Short mmCIF file of C-alpha atoms in Angstrom, two decimals:
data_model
loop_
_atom_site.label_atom_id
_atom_site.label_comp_id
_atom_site.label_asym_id
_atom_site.label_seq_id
_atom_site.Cartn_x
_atom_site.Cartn_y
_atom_site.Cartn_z
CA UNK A 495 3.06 1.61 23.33
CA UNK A 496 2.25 0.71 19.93
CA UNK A 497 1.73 -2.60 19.74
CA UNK A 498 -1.19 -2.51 22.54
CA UNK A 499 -4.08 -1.37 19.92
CA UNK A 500 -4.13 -5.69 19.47
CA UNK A 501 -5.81 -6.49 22.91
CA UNK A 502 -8.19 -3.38 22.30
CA UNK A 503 -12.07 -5.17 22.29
CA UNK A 504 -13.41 -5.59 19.36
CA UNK A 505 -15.99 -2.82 19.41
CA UNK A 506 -13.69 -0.44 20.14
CA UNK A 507 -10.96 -1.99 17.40
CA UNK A 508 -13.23 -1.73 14.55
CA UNK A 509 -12.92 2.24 14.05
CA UNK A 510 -9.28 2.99 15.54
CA UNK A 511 -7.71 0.03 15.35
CA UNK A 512 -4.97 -0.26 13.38
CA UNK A 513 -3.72 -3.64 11.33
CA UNK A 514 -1.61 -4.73 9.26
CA UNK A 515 -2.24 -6.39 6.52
CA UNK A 516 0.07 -8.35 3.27
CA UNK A 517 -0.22 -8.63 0.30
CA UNK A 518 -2.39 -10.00 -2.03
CA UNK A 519 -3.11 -8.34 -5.34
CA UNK A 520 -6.14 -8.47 -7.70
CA UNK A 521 -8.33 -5.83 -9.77
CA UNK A 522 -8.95 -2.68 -8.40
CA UNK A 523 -12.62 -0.99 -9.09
CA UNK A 524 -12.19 2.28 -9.59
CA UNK A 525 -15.08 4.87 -9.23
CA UNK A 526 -14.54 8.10 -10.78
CA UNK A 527 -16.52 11.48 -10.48
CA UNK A 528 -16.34 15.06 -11.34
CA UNK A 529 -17.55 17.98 -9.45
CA UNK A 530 -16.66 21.06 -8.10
CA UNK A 531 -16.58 21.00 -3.95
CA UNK A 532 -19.65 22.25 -2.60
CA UNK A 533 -19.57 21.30 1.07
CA UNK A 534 -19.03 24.99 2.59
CA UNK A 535 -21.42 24.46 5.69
CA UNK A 536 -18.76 26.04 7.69
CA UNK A 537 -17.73 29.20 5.44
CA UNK A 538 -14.66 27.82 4.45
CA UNK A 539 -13.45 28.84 1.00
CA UNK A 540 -14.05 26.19 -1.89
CA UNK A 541 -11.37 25.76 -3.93
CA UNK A 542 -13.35 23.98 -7.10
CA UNK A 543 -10.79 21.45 -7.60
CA UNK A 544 -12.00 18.59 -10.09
CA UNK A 545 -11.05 15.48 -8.69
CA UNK A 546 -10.77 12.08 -10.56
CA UNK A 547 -10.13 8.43 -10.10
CA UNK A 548 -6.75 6.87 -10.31
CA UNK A 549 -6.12 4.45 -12.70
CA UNK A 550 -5.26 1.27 -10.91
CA UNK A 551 -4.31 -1.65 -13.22
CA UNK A 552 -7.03 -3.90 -14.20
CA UNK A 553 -5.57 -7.88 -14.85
CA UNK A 554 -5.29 -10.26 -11.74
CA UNK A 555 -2.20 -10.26 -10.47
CA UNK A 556 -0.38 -12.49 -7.50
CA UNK A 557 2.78 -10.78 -6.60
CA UNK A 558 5.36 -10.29 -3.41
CA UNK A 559 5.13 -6.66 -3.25
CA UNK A 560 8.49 -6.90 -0.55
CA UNK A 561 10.45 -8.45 -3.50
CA UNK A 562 12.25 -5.26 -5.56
CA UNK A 563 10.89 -2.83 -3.29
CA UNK A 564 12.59 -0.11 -2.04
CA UNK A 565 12.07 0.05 1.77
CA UNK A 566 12.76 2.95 4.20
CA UNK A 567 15.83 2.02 6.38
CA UNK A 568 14.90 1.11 10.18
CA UNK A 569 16.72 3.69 12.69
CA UNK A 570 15.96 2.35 16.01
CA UNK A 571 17.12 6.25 16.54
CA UNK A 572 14.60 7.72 14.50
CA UNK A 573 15.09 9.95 12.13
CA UNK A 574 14.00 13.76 12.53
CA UNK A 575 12.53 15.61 15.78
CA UNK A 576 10.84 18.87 16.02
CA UNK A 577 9.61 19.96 19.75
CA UNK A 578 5.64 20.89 19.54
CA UNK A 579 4.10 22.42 22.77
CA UNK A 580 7.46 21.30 24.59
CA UNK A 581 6.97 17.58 23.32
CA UNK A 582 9.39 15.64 21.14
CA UNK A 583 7.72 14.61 17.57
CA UNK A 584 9.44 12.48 15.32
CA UNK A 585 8.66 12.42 11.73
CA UNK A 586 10.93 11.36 8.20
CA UNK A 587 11.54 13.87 5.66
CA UNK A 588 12.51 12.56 2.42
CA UNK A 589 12.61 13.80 -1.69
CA UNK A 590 11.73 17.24 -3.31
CA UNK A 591 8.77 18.84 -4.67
CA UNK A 592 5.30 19.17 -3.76
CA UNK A 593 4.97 18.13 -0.13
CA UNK A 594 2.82 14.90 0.93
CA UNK A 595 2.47 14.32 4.76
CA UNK A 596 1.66 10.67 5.96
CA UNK A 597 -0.12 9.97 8.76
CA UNK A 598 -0.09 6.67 11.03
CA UNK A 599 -3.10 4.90 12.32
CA UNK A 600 -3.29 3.88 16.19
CA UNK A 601 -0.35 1.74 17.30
CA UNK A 602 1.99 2.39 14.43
CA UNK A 603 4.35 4.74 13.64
CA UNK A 604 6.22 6.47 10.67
CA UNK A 605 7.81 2.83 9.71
CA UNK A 606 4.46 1.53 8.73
CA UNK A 607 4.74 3.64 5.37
CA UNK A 608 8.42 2.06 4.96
CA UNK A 609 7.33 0.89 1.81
CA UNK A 610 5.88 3.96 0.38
CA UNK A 611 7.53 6.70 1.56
CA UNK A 612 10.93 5.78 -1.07
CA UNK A 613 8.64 5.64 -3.98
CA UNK A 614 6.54 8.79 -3.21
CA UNK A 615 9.86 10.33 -2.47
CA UNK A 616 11.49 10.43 -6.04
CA UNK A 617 8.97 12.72 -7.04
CA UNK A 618 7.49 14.68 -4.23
CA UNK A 619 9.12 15.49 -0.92
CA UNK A 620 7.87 13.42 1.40
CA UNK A 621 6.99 13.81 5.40
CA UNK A 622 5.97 10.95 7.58
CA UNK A 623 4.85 12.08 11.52
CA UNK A 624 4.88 10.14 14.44
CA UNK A 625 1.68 10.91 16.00
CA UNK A 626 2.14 12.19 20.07
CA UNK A 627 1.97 9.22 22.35
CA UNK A 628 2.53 6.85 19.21
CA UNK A 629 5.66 5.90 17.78
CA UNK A 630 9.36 7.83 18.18
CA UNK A 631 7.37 10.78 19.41
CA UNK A 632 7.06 11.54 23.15
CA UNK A 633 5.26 9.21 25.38
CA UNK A 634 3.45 12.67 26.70
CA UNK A 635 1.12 12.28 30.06
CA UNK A 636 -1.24 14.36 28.77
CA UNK A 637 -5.49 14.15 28.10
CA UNK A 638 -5.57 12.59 24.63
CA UNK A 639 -8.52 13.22 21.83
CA UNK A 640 -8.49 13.85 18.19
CA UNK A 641 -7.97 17.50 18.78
CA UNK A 642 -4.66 17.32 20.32
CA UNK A 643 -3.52 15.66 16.69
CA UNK A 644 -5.38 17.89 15.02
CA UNK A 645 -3.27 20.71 16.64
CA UNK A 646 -0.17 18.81 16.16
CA UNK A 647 -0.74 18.24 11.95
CA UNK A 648 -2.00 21.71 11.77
CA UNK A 649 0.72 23.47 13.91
CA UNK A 650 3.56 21.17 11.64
CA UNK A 651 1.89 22.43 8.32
CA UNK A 652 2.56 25.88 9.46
CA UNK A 653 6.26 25.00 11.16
CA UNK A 654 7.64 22.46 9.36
CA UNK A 655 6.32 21.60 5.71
CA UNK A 656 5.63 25.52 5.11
CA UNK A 657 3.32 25.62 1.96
CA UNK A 658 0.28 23.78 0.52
CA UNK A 659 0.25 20.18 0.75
CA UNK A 660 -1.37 16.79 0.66
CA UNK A 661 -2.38 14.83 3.47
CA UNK A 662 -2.69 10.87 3.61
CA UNK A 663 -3.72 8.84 6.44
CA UNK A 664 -4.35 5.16 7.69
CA UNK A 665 -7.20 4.45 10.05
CA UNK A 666 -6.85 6.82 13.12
CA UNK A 667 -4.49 8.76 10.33
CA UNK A 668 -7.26 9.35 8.12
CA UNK A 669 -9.81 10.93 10.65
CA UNK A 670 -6.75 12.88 11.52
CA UNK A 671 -6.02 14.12 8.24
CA UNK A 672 -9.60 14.85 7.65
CA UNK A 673 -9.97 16.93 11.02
CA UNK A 674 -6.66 18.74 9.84
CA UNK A 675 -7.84 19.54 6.30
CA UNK A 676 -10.98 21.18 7.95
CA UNK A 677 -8.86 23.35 10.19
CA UNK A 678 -6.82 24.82 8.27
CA UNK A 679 -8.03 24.45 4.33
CA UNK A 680 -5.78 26.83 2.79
CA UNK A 681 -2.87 24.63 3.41
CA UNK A 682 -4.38 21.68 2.56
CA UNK A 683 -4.85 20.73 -1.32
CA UNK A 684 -6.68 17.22 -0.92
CA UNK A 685 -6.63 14.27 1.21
CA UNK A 686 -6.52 10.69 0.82
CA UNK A 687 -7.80 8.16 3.28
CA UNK A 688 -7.01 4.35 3.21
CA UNK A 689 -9.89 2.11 5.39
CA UNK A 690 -10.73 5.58 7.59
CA UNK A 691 -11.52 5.50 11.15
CA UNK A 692 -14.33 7.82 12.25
CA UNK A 693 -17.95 6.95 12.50
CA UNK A 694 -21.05 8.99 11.26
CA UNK A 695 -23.42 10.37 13.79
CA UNK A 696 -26.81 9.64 14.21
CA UNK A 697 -29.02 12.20 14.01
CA UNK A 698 -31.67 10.27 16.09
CA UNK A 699 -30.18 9.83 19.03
CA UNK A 700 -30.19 12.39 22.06
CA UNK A 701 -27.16 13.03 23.94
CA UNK A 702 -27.40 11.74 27.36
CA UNK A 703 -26.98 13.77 30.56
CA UNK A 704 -27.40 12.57 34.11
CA UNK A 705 -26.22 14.01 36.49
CA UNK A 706 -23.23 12.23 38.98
CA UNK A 707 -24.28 10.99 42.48
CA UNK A 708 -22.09 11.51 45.51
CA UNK A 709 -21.80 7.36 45.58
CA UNK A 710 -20.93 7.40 42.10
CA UNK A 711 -18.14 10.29 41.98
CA UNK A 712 -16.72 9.15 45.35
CA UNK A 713 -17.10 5.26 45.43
CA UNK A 714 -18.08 4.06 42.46
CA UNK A 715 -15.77 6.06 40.29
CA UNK A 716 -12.76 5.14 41.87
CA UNK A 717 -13.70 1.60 42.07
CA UNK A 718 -14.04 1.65 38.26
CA UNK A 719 -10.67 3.19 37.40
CA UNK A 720 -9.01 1.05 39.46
CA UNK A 721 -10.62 -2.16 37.88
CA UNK A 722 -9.68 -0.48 34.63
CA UNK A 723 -6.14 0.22 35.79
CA UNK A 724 -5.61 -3.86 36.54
CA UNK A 725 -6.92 -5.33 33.62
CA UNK A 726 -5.16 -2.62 31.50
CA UNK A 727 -2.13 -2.88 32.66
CA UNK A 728 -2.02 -6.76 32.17
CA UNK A 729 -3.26 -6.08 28.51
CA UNK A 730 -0.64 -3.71 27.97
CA UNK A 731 2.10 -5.80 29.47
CA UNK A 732 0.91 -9.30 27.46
CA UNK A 733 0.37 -7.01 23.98
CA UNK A 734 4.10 -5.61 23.93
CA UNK A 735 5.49 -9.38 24.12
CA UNK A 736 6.95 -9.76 20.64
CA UNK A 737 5.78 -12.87 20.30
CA UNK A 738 2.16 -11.86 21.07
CA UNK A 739 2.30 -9.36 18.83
CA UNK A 740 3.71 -11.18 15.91
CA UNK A 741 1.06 -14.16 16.35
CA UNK A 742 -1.39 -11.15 16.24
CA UNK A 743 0.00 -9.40 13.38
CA UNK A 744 -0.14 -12.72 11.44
CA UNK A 745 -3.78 -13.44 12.21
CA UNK A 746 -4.90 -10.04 10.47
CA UNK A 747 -2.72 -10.59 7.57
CA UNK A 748 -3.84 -11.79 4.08
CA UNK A 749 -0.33 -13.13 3.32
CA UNK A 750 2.32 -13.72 6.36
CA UNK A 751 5.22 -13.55 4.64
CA UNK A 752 5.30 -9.86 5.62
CA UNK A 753 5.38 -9.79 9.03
CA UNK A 754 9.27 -9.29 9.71
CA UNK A 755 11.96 -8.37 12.36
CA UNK A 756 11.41 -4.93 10.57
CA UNK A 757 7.83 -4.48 11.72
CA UNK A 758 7.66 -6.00 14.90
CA UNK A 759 10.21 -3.95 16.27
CA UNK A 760 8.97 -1.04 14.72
CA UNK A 761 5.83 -1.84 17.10
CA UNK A 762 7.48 -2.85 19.97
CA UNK A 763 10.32 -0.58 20.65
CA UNK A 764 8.25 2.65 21.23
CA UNK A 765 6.32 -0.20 24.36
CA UNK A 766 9.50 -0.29 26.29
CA UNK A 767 9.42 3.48 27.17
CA UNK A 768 8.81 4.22 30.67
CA UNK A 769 5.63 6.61 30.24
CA UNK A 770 3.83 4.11 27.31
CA UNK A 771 1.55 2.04 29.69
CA UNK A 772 -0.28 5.26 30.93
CA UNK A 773 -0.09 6.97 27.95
CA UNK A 774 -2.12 3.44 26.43
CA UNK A 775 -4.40 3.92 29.67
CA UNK A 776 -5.23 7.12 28.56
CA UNK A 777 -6.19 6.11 25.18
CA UNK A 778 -8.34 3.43 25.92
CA UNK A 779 -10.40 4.63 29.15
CA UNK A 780 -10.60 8.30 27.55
CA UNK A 781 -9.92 8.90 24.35
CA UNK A 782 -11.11 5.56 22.50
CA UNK A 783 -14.38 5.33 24.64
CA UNK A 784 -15.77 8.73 23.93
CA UNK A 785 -15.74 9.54 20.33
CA UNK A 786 -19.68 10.09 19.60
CA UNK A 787 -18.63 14.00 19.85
CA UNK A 788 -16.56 13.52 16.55
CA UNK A 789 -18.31 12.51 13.76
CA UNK A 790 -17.37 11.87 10.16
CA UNK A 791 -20.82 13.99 8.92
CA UNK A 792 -19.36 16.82 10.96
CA UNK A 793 -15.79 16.91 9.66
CA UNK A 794 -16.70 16.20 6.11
CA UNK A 795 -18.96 19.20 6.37
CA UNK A 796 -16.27 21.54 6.97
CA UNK A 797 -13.76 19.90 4.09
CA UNK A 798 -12.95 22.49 0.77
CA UNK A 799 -10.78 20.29 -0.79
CA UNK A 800 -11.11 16.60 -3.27
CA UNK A 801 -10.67 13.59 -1.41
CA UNK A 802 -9.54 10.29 -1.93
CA UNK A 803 -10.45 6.87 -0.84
CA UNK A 804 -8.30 3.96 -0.91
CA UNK A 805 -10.13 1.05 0.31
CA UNK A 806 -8.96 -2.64 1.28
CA UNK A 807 -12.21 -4.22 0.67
CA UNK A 808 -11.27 -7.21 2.85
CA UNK A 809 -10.59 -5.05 6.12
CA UNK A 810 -12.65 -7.03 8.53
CA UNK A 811 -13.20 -3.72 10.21
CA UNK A 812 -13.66 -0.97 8.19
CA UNK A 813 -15.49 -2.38 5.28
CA UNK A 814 -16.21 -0.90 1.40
CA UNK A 815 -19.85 0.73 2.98
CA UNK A 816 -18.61 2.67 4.77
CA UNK A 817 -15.92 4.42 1.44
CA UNK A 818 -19.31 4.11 -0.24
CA UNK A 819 -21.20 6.45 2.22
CA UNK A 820 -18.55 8.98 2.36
CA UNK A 821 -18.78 9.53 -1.47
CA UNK A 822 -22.24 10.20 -0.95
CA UNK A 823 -22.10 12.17 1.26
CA UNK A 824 -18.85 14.48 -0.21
CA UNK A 825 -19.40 14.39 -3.66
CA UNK A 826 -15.77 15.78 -4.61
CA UNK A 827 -14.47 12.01 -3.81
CA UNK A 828 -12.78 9.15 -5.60
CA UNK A 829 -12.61 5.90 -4.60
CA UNK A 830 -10.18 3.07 -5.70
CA UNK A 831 -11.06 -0.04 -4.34
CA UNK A 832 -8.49 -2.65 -3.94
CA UNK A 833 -8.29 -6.30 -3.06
CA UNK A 834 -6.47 -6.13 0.65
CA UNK A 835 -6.98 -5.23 4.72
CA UNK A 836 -7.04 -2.31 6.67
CA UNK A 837 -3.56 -1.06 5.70
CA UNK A 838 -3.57 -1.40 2.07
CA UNK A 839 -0.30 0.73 1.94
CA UNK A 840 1.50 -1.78 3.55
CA UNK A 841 -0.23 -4.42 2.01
CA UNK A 842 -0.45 -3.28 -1.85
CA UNK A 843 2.13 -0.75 -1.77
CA UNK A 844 2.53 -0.70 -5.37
CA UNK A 845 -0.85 -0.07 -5.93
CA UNK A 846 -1.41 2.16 -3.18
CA UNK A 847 1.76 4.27 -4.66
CA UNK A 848 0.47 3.89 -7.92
CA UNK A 849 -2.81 5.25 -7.49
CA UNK A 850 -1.77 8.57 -5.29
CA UNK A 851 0.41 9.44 -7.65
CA UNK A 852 -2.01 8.95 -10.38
CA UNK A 853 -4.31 11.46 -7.87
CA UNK A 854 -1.70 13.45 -7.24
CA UNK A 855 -0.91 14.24 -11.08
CA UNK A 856 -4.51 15.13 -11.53
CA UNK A 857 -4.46 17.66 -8.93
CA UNK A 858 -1.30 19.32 -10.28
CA UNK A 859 -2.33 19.49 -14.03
CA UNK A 860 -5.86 21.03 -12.83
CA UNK A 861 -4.24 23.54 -10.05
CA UNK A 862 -2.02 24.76 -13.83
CA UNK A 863 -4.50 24.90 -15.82
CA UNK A 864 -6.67 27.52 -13.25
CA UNK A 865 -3.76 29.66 -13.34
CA UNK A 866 -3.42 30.56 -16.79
#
């Protein structure tokens, strides 16, 4: 069901959606900032960290990031698979050291990070999960929100990576990685979010409650999910066409060049099983429609760790504003700011490898130097 996040309206695309973008480099901005975390509205312990920018290369440069690029091997098999909750979740496991866990946006997979994942991987062991319902994982008939991912980072922390680690995440990835972090903070040593979906709440506005008529719970109602049913289920079956999915892929896409056999059929494989068109039901009629409960305000509150930002400034989506308002609202954040879309991993993987390593190196020399 992955490819089916490209007929998703355009209201609902601009915070979950997840493009793809190529690549097209030029300067990164870099802002950098020092503080100890201070966020503990929850009670959660701070761990002080000092967090600074990464330093991102500062001449123009034009390249073809796929050239000389090492690039995770496509397994129409998959790779690994760990049962959570009785479901079957796919994920990559790759290198030694400290562990980093990637994190898919909506529609993707563990593929999307094909170019990073190699790189990352010769000096830090590297994880890459298929969210459940996305991807190699199963196609579960279950009620989806961002709790049930939550669970499922959390609960593979604990089972599968086994000590402190970093989490990074694309679009629905990040606000995944961020709801992780909060839950389980001792585990988690930072995050890093490229173009982040999640919106903040507005403190103005009452929640609505009205109570359901008879005519709308027993006519209405069903009249309304089976409209929804219809003009889903056409969606669904026109979005997993290949061809419809790689015109769309090359409409969001700063340079074209990288929209291959490799990541088409990364997206349209995981379509052809059985149980995707109501899992992508599901997702749009009750999962994508009511997010106002989670907020980025509320999860940020709860974060005890430094945080990263790693923003395509030319996502039409999820623009530089909204990087901007995070930082002020978690002051333990750095932001690197880099010419490219909403998946500036895919995009500007060298960049985007160069600067969470950068990050990464940072964390480790200030995580010594508090234990001497």
């Amino acid at each position: 069901m992955s490819s089916l996040c490209f007929s998703v309206p355009q209201t609902v695309r601009t915070e979950l959606f997840n493009p793809i973008n190529k690549r097209f480099i030029s300067p990164a901005r870099i802002y950098h900032h020092r503080s100890k975390c201070e966020l503990n509205r929850r009670g959660f312990a701070l761990r002080g960290i000092v967090a600074t920018g990464a330093s991102v290369m500062g001449s123009s440069l034009v390249a073809e990031p796929a050239q000389g690029l090492e690039r995770l091997p496509f397994k129409p098999e998959g790779y690994n698979f760990w049962t959570w909750r009785g479901h079957k979740i796919h994920y990559v496991e790759q290198g030694e050291g400290s562990p980093i866990v990637l994190i898919h946006g909506f529609g993707a997979s563990a593929f999307h990070w094909r170019y990073n994942i190699p790189e990352l991987a010769k000096k830090y062991k590297v994880y890459a999960i298929d969210l459940l319902g996305f991807g190699w994982s199963e196609k579960a008939i279950i009620e989806y929100d961002a709790l049930v991912w939550r669970d499922q980072v959390v609960d593979f922390l604990k089972e599968i990576v086994k000590e402190p680690a970093i989490l990074v995440g694309n679009s629905l990835g990040g606000f995944t990685a961020l709801v992780s972090a909060a839950g389980l903070p001792e585990q988690v040593v930072g995050v890093a979010l490229l173009n982040s979906a999640g919106q903040f709440g507005d403190a103005n506005r009452e929640p609505s409650k009205s109570e359901e008529t008879v005519l709308q719970k027993f006519f209405l109602k069903p009249l309304k999910e089976i409209f929804q049913r219809v003009v889903l289920g056409f969606l669904f079956w026109q979005a997993k066409q290949p061809a419809r999915i790689e015109s769309v892929l090359k409409s969001v896409y700063i340079n074209t060049s990288n929209v291959d056999d490799y990541l088409v059929e990364s997206i349209t494989r995981p379509a052809a099983d059985p149980n995707a068109g109501e899992v992508y039901y599901r997702l749009m009629t009750r999962f994508m429609m009511n997010q106002s409960k989670y907020t980025l305000d509320s999860v940020l509150s709860e974060l005890s760790c430094p945080l990263l930002l790693l923003w395509g400034d030319r996502d039409p989506w999820v623009g530089p504003a909204k990087a901007i308002r995070i930082k002020e609202f978690y002051p333990n954040t750095s932001i690197v700011n880099l010419q490219a879309g909403h998946c500036p991993h895919d995009e500007v993987p060298e960049l985007v490898n160069k600067a969470l390593v950068d990050w990464l190196s940072t964390l480790t020399s200030k995580s010594s130097l508090q234990t001497v």
